């Protein structure tokens, strides 16, 4: 399900990444993702998160996205370039990821014009704020408001980049039901995609003081042969959890706390929405403009 992308498009798209860009050498150890995290998570002792005044698990704070280059390619891969290190797949189910690809096409990444949407925005750092009947996700230059008061979804005709989210609490887990996505963006820069009929279920579970286990399942019988799931940890910013020099990642991230208050914030980044010169430049490089995946 990858798309063939020129380096130029990836560089343009990198402007909208919500994490600081790192540069990697060819001998960088493979970053652990779903396979390693699922094994580590199984060894964690039971954990009950602190409660908000309303009695629900407290997920508030600033949380990093997963390490590595999921925004570039969520499937397992070896070293690609200085911005895309080798890494395991973000996909935990099916265990071996997708069995094949849809072919090679040459399209521009929608993120080059800030069209990110679900679930790509969660790859980056996010601030979580909770009120009595809402969970609010703040991400660099976007946000999501998730009602948790039991209200119904909007009509099926309401389609947006982030869709229509409705949350509920199941014990320690915030379960978010997402409908109404417009299917007009990608999951990553490699061109892995979903469509306007895709249904998503997110599960946010705080499994230790500084770690949230994040899972998202996508189902769409018009596109996929079966539902599939991504799984990765989101770790509290400023706890030293983002480093991965040895190719492994600790389940606990309570050491190496960074006392710089700015290390614990989600930084706003500039974007290039409305820059029509970008479209012309992408096309001049030989890219076809993004064609939304529709049945």
GROMACS .gro file of C-alpha atoms in nm:
model
  295
    1UNK     CA    1   0.000   0.000   0.000
    2UNK     CA    2   0.292   0.231  -0.047
    3UNK     CA    3   0.306   0.510  -0.299
    4UNK     CA    4   0.626   0.603  -0.479
    5UNK     CA    5   0.728   0.951  -0.361
    6UNK     CA    6   1.016   1.169  -0.469
    7UNK     CA    7   1.244   1.308  -0.199
    8UNK     CA    8   1.129   1.659  -0.286
    9UNK     CA    9   0.773   1.585  -0.180
   10UNK     CA   10   0.887   1.429   0.145
   11UNK     CA   11   1.096   1.737   0.223
   12UNK     CA   12   0.800   1.965   0.157
   13UNK     CA   13   0.574   1.750   0.372
   14UNK     CA   14   0.824   1.748   0.656
   15UNK     CA   15   0.732   2.109   0.728
   16UNK     CA   16   0.412   1.994   0.893
   17UNK     CA   17   0.559   1.732   1.121
   18UNK     CA   18   0.450   1.795   1.476
   19UNK     CA   19   0.772   1.671   1.629
   20UNK     CA   20   1.120   1.809   1.595
   21UNK     CA   21   1.293   1.655   1.293
   22UNK     CA   22   1.586   1.427   1.368
   23UNK     CA   23   1.844   1.307   1.118
   24UNK     CA   24   1.962   0.947   1.112
   25UNK     CA   25   2.268   0.757   0.989
   26UNK     CA   26   2.245   0.438   0.780
   27UNK     CA   27   2.367   0.229   1.075
   28UNK     CA   28   2.089   0.352   1.307
   29UNK     CA   29   1.944   0.054   1.501
   30UNK     CA   30   1.590  -0.038   1.401
   31UNK     CA   31   1.336   0.155   1.606
   32UNK     CA   32   1.097  -0.067   1.802
   33UNK     CA   33   0.730  -0.006   1.741
   34UNK     CA   34   0.418  -0.222   1.778
   35UNK     CA   35   0.581  -0.565   1.808
   36UNK     CA   36   0.822  -0.456   2.083
   37UNK     CA   37   0.569  -0.236   2.262
   38UNK     CA   38   0.300  -0.508   2.275
   39UNK     CA   39   0.553  -0.745   2.434
   40UNK     CA   40   0.660  -0.482   2.688
   41UNK     CA   41   0.304  -0.382   2.768
   42UNK     CA   42   0.216  -0.742   2.854
   43UNK     CA   43   0.480  -0.737   3.130
   44UNK     CA   44   0.356  -0.420   3.300
   45UNK     CA   45   0.181  -0.459   3.636
   46UNK     CA   46  -0.183  -0.345   3.664
   47UNK     CA   47  -0.209   0.032   3.692
   48UNK     CA   48  -0.495   0.257   3.799
   49UNK     CA   49  -0.459   0.614   3.681
   50UNK     CA   50  -0.530   0.910   3.912
   51UNK     CA   51  -0.883   1.045   3.876
   52UNK     CA   52  -1.010   1.385   3.770
   53UNK     CA   53  -1.264   1.561   3.997
   54UNK     CA   54  -1.531   1.392   3.783
   55UNK     CA   55  -1.399   1.047   3.873
   56UNK     CA   56  -1.258   0.940   3.535
   57UNK     CA   57  -0.895   0.850   3.453
   58UNK     CA   58  -0.672   1.156   3.427
   59UNK     CA   59  -0.497   1.157   3.088
   60UNK     CA   60  -0.401   1.523   3.102
   61UNK     CA   61  -0.057   1.647   3.012
   62UNK     CA   62   0.178   1.675   2.717
   63UNK     CA   63   0.255   1.346   2.546
   64UNK     CA   64   0.512   1.262   2.281
   65UNK     CA   65   0.427   1.067   1.971
   66UNK     CA   66   0.607   0.741   1.895
   67UNK     CA   67   0.975   0.749   1.814
   68UNK     CA   68   1.094   0.684   1.460
   69UNK     CA   69   0.933   0.783   1.133
   70UNK     CA   70   0.572   0.665   1.140
   71UNK     CA   71   0.468   0.987   0.972
   72UNK     CA   72   0.689   0.881   0.678
   73UNK     CA   73   0.601   0.511   0.658
   74UNK     CA   74   0.408   0.316   0.921
   75UNK     CA   75   0.502  -0.023   0.774
   76UNK     CA   76   0.819  -0.209   0.876
   77UNK     CA   77   1.118  -0.097   0.672
   78UNK     CA   78   1.495  -0.068   0.667
   79UNK     CA   79   1.689   0.259   0.648
   80UNK     CA   80   1.549   0.482   0.372
   81UNK     CA   81   1.713   0.823   0.416
   82UNK     CA   82   1.832   1.070   0.681
   83UNK     CA   83   1.474   1.147   0.788
   84UNK     CA   84   1.338   0.790   0.777
   85UNK     CA   85   1.526   0.547   1.005
   86UNK     CA   86   1.474   0.170   1.007
   87UNK     CA   87   1.181   0.068   1.224
   88UNK     CA   88   0.931  -0.200   1.306
   89UNK     CA   89   0.574  -0.163   1.183
   90UNK     CA   90   0.320   0.045   1.373
   91UNK     CA   91   0.067  -0.226   1.289
   92UNK     CA   92  -0.004  -0.475   1.568
   93UNK     CA   93  -0.293  -0.658   1.399
   94UNK     CA   94  -0.246  -0.839   1.167
   95UNK     CA   95   0.085  -0.931   1.335
   96UNK     CA   96   0.279  -0.937   1.007
   97UNK     CA   97   0.130  -0.615   0.875
   98UNK     CA   98  -0.022  -0.591   0.528
   99UNK     CA   99   0.050  -0.879   0.289
  100UNK     CA  100   0.109  -0.666  -0.018
  101UNK     CA  101   0.103  -0.329  -0.188
  102UNK     CA  102  -0.150  -0.166  -0.416
  103UNK     CA  103   0.115  -0.064  -0.667
  104UNK     CA  104   0.334   0.236  -0.728
  105UNK     CA  105   0.175   0.571  -0.808
  106UNK     CA  106   0.325   0.915  -0.815
  107UNK     CA  107   0.120   1.157  -0.609
  108UNK     CA  108   0.194   1.456  -0.390
  109UNK     CA  109   0.147   1.406  -0.015
  110UNK     CA  110  -0.162   1.598   0.110
  111UNK     CA  111   0.039   1.693   0.421
  112UNK     CA  112   0.242   1.921   0.195
  113UNK     CA  113  -0.058   2.157   0.219
  114UNK     CA  114  -0.127   2.086   0.588
  115UNK     CA  115  -0.406   1.836   0.514
  116UNK     CA  116  -0.322   1.587   0.790
  117UNK     CA  117  -0.636   1.460   0.960
  118UNK     CA  118  -0.694   1.125   1.131
  119UNK     CA  119  -0.508   0.920   1.244
  120UNK     CA  120  -0.186   1.085   1.132
  121UNK     CA  121  -0.207   1.372   1.378
  122UNK     CA  122  -0.160   1.135   1.672
  123UNK     CA  123   0.191   1.042   1.552
  124UNK     CA  124   0.307   1.375   1.696
  125UNK     CA  125   0.318   1.539   2.036
  126UNK     CA  126  -0.022   1.623   2.186
  127UNK     CA  127  -0.155   1.804   2.489
  128UNK     CA  128  -0.460   1.645   2.650
  129UNK     CA  129  -0.705   1.864   2.844
  130UNK     CA  130  -1.013   1.721   3.018
  131UNK     CA  131  -1.333   1.894   3.126
  132UNK     CA  132  -1.650   1.746   3.272
  133UNK     CA  133  -1.792   1.628   2.940
  134UNK     CA  134  -1.505   1.665   2.695
  135UNK     CA  135  -1.154   1.549   2.616
  136UNK     CA  136  -0.959   1.803   2.410
  137UNK     CA  137  -0.651   1.710   2.205
  138UNK     CA  138  -0.419   1.997   2.110
  139UNK     CA  139  -0.164   1.918   1.840
  140UNK     CA  140   0.078   2.188   1.719
  141UNK     CA  141  -0.156   2.359   1.470
  142UNK     CA  142  -0.476   2.154   1.502
  143UNK     CA  143  -0.713   2.033   1.772
  144UNK     CA  144  -0.989   1.779   1.837
  145UNK     CA  145  -1.281   1.811   2.079
  146UNK     CA  146  -1.420   1.473   2.190
  147UNK     CA  147  -1.755   1.487   2.375
  148UNK     CA  148  -1.797   1.220   2.644
  149UNK     CA  149  -2.155   1.302   2.746
  150UNK     CA  150  -2.325   1.036   2.534
  151UNK     CA  151  -2.444   1.262   2.255
  152UNK     CA  152  -2.512   1.105   1.914
  153UNK     CA  153  -2.286   1.130   1.611
  154UNK     CA  154  -2.354   1.391   1.346
  155UNK     CA  155  -2.534   1.281   1.030
  156UNK     CA  156  -2.348   1.049   0.794
  157UNK     CA  157  -2.322   1.328   0.539
  158UNK     CA  158  -2.096   1.541   0.762
  159UNK     CA  159  -1.741   1.464   0.643
  160UNK     CA  160  -1.422   1.631   0.769
  161UNK     CA  161  -1.049   1.557   0.786
  162UNK     CA  162  -1.073   1.461   1.155
  163UNK     CA  163  -1.418   1.309   1.136
  164UNK     CA  164  -1.679   1.310   1.410
  165UNK     CA  165  -1.552   1.179   1.746
  166UNK     CA  166  -1.761   1.051   2.037
  167UNK     CA  167  -1.592   0.925   2.352
  168UNK     CA  168  -1.689   0.700   2.640
  169UNK     CA  169  -1.505   0.556   2.939
  170UNK     CA  170  -1.458   0.181   2.978
  171UNK     CA  171  -1.275   0.135   3.308
  172UNK     CA  172  -0.925   0.276   3.261
  173UNK     CA  173  -0.970   0.335   2.888
  174UNK     CA  174  -1.105   0.628   2.688
  175UNK     CA  175  -1.274   0.471   2.384
  176UNK     CA  176  -1.329   0.712   2.095
  177UNK     CA  177  -1.561   0.622   1.809
  178UNK     CA  178  -1.471   0.816   1.493
  179UNK     CA  179  -1.703   0.841   1.193
  180UNK     CA  180  -1.742   1.096   0.916
  181UNK     CA  181  -1.382   1.114   0.790
  182UNK     CA  182  -1.359   1.248   0.436
  183UNK     CA  183  -1.086   1.014   0.310
  184UNK     CA  184  -0.901   1.303   0.145
  185UNK     CA  185  -0.563   1.256   0.309
  186UNK     CA  186  -0.312   0.980   0.381
  187UNK     CA  187  -0.207   0.797   0.696
  188UNK     CA  188   0.162   0.856   0.619
  189UNK     CA  189   0.391   1.001   0.351
  190UNK     CA  190   0.426   0.658   0.188
  191UNK     CA  191   0.064   0.678   0.078
  192UNK     CA  192  -0.104   0.427   0.307
  193UNK     CA  193  -0.466   0.533   0.294
  194UNK     CA  194  -0.824   0.512   0.414
  195UNK     CA  195  -1.149   0.629   0.259
  196UNK     CA  196  -1.469   0.824   0.330
  197UNK     CA  197  -1.639   0.509   0.461
  198UNK     CA  198  -1.365   0.419   0.708
  199UNK     CA  199  -1.468   0.375   1.072
  200UNK     CA  200  -1.203   0.421   1.343
  201UNK     CA  201  -1.196   0.318   1.710
  202UNK     CA  202  -0.929   0.471   1.936
  203UNK     CA  203  -0.834   0.339   2.280
  204UNK     CA  204  -0.636   0.562   2.516
  205UNK     CA  205  -0.516   0.384   2.834
  206UNK     CA  206  -0.270   0.522   3.087
  207UNK     CA  207  -0.067   0.213   3.175
  208UNK     CA  208   0.188   0.379   3.406
  209UNK     CA  209   0.249   0.736   3.533
  210UNK     CA  210   0.428   0.857   3.221
  211UNK     CA  211   0.292   0.631   2.947
  212UNK     CA  212  -0.034   0.610   2.752
  213UNK     CA  213  -0.101   0.298   2.546
  214UNK     CA  214  -0.261   0.417   2.221
  215UNK     CA  215  -0.448   0.182   1.989
  216UNK     CA  216  -0.650   0.264   1.680
  217UNK     CA  217  -0.845   0.015   1.469
  218UNK     CA  218  -0.958   0.099   1.116
  219UNK     CA  219  -1.235  -0.093   0.944
  220UNK     CA  220  -1.383  -0.039   0.600
  221UNK     CA  221  -1.525  -0.329   0.395
  222UNK     CA  222  -1.511  -0.110   0.084
  223UNK     CA  223  -1.129  -0.088   0.113
  224UNK     CA  224  -0.988  -0.351   0.350
  225UNK     CA  225  -1.031  -0.728   0.369
  226UNK     CA  226  -1.042  -0.706   0.749
  227UNK     CA  227  -1.004  -0.450   1.031
  228UNK     CA  228  -0.645  -0.364   1.123
  229UNK     CA  229  -0.487  -0.200   1.426
  230UNK     CA  230  -0.194   0.027   1.507
  231UNK     CA  231  -0.048   0.026   1.859
  232UNK     CA  232   0.221   0.244   2.015
  233UNK     CA  233   0.306   0.422   2.342
  234UNK     CA  234   0.271   0.796   2.394
  235UNK     CA  235   0.510   0.911   2.667
  236UNK     CA  236   0.499   1.221   2.880
  237UNK     CA  237   0.713   1.502   2.742
  238UNK     CA  238   1.014   1.604   2.946
  239UNK     CA  239   1.070   1.257   3.093
  240UNK     CA  240   1.352   1.152   2.862
  241UNK     CA  241   1.124   0.906   2.685
  242UNK     CA  242   1.191   1.024   2.332
  243UNK     CA  243   1.552   0.909   2.303
  244UNK     CA  244   1.628   0.572   2.146
  245UNK     CA  245   2.005   0.552   2.093
  246UNK     CA  246   2.031   0.178   2.144
  247UNK     CA  247   1.737   0.056   1.940
  248UNK     CA  248   1.530  -0.033   2.248
  249UNK     CA  249   1.282   0.162   2.451
  250UNK     CA  250   1.216   0.131   2.823
  251UNK     CA  251   0.864   0.061   2.941
  252UNK     CA  252   0.909   0.309   3.225
  253UNK     CA  253   1.023   0.663   3.160
  254UNK     CA  254   1.066   0.814   3.502
  255UNK     CA  255   1.439   0.887   3.485
  256UNK     CA  256   1.632   1.159   3.302
  257UNK     CA  257   1.364   1.419   3.362
  258UNK     CA  258   1.431   1.735   3.163
  259UNK     CA  259   1.380   2.036   3.389
  260UNK     CA  260   1.352   2.275   3.094
  261UNK     CA  261   0.985   2.374   3.101
  262UNK     CA  262   0.982   2.417   2.723
  263UNK     CA  263   1.069   2.048   2.683
  264UNK     CA  264   0.730   1.970   2.837
  265UNK     CA  265   0.525   2.182   2.599
  266UNK     CA  266   0.366   2.116   2.263
  267UNK     CA  267   0.521   2.375   2.035
  268UNK     CA  268   0.311   2.541   1.770
  269UNK     CA  269   0.457   2.501   1.423
  270UNK     CA  270   0.401   2.714   1.117
  271UNK     CA  271   0.224   2.568   0.819
  272UNK     CA  272   0.182   2.661   0.454
  273UNK     CA  273  -0.192   2.630   0.407
  274UNK     CA  274  -0.307   2.854   0.124
  275UNK     CA  275   0.037   2.877  -0.036
  276UNK     CA  276  -0.072   2.818  -0.395
  277UNK     CA  277   0.288   2.825  -0.517
  278UNK     CA  278   0.334   2.492  -0.342
  279UNK     CA  279   0.078   2.320  -0.565
  280UNK     CA  280   0.246   2.453  -0.877
  281UNK     CA  281   0.589   2.345  -0.751
  282UNK     CA  282   0.469   1.993  -0.668
  283UNK     CA  283   0.316   1.955  -1.014
  284UNK     CA  284   0.628   2.095  -1.182
  285UNK     CA  285   0.827   1.814  -1.019
  286UNK     CA  286   0.607   1.560  -1.197
  287UNK     CA  287   0.366   1.473  -0.919
  288UNK     CA  288   0.001   1.408  -0.985
  289UNK     CA  289  -0.212   1.581  -0.727
  290UNK     CA  290  -0.355   1.359  -0.457
  291UNK     CA  291  -0.651   1.152  -0.569
  292UNK     CA  292  -0.876   1.063  -0.272
  293UNK     CA  293  -0.945   0.692  -0.231
  294UNK     CA  294  -1.315   0.639  -0.300
  295UNK     CA  295  -1.500   0.311  -0.370
   0.00000   0.00000   0.00000
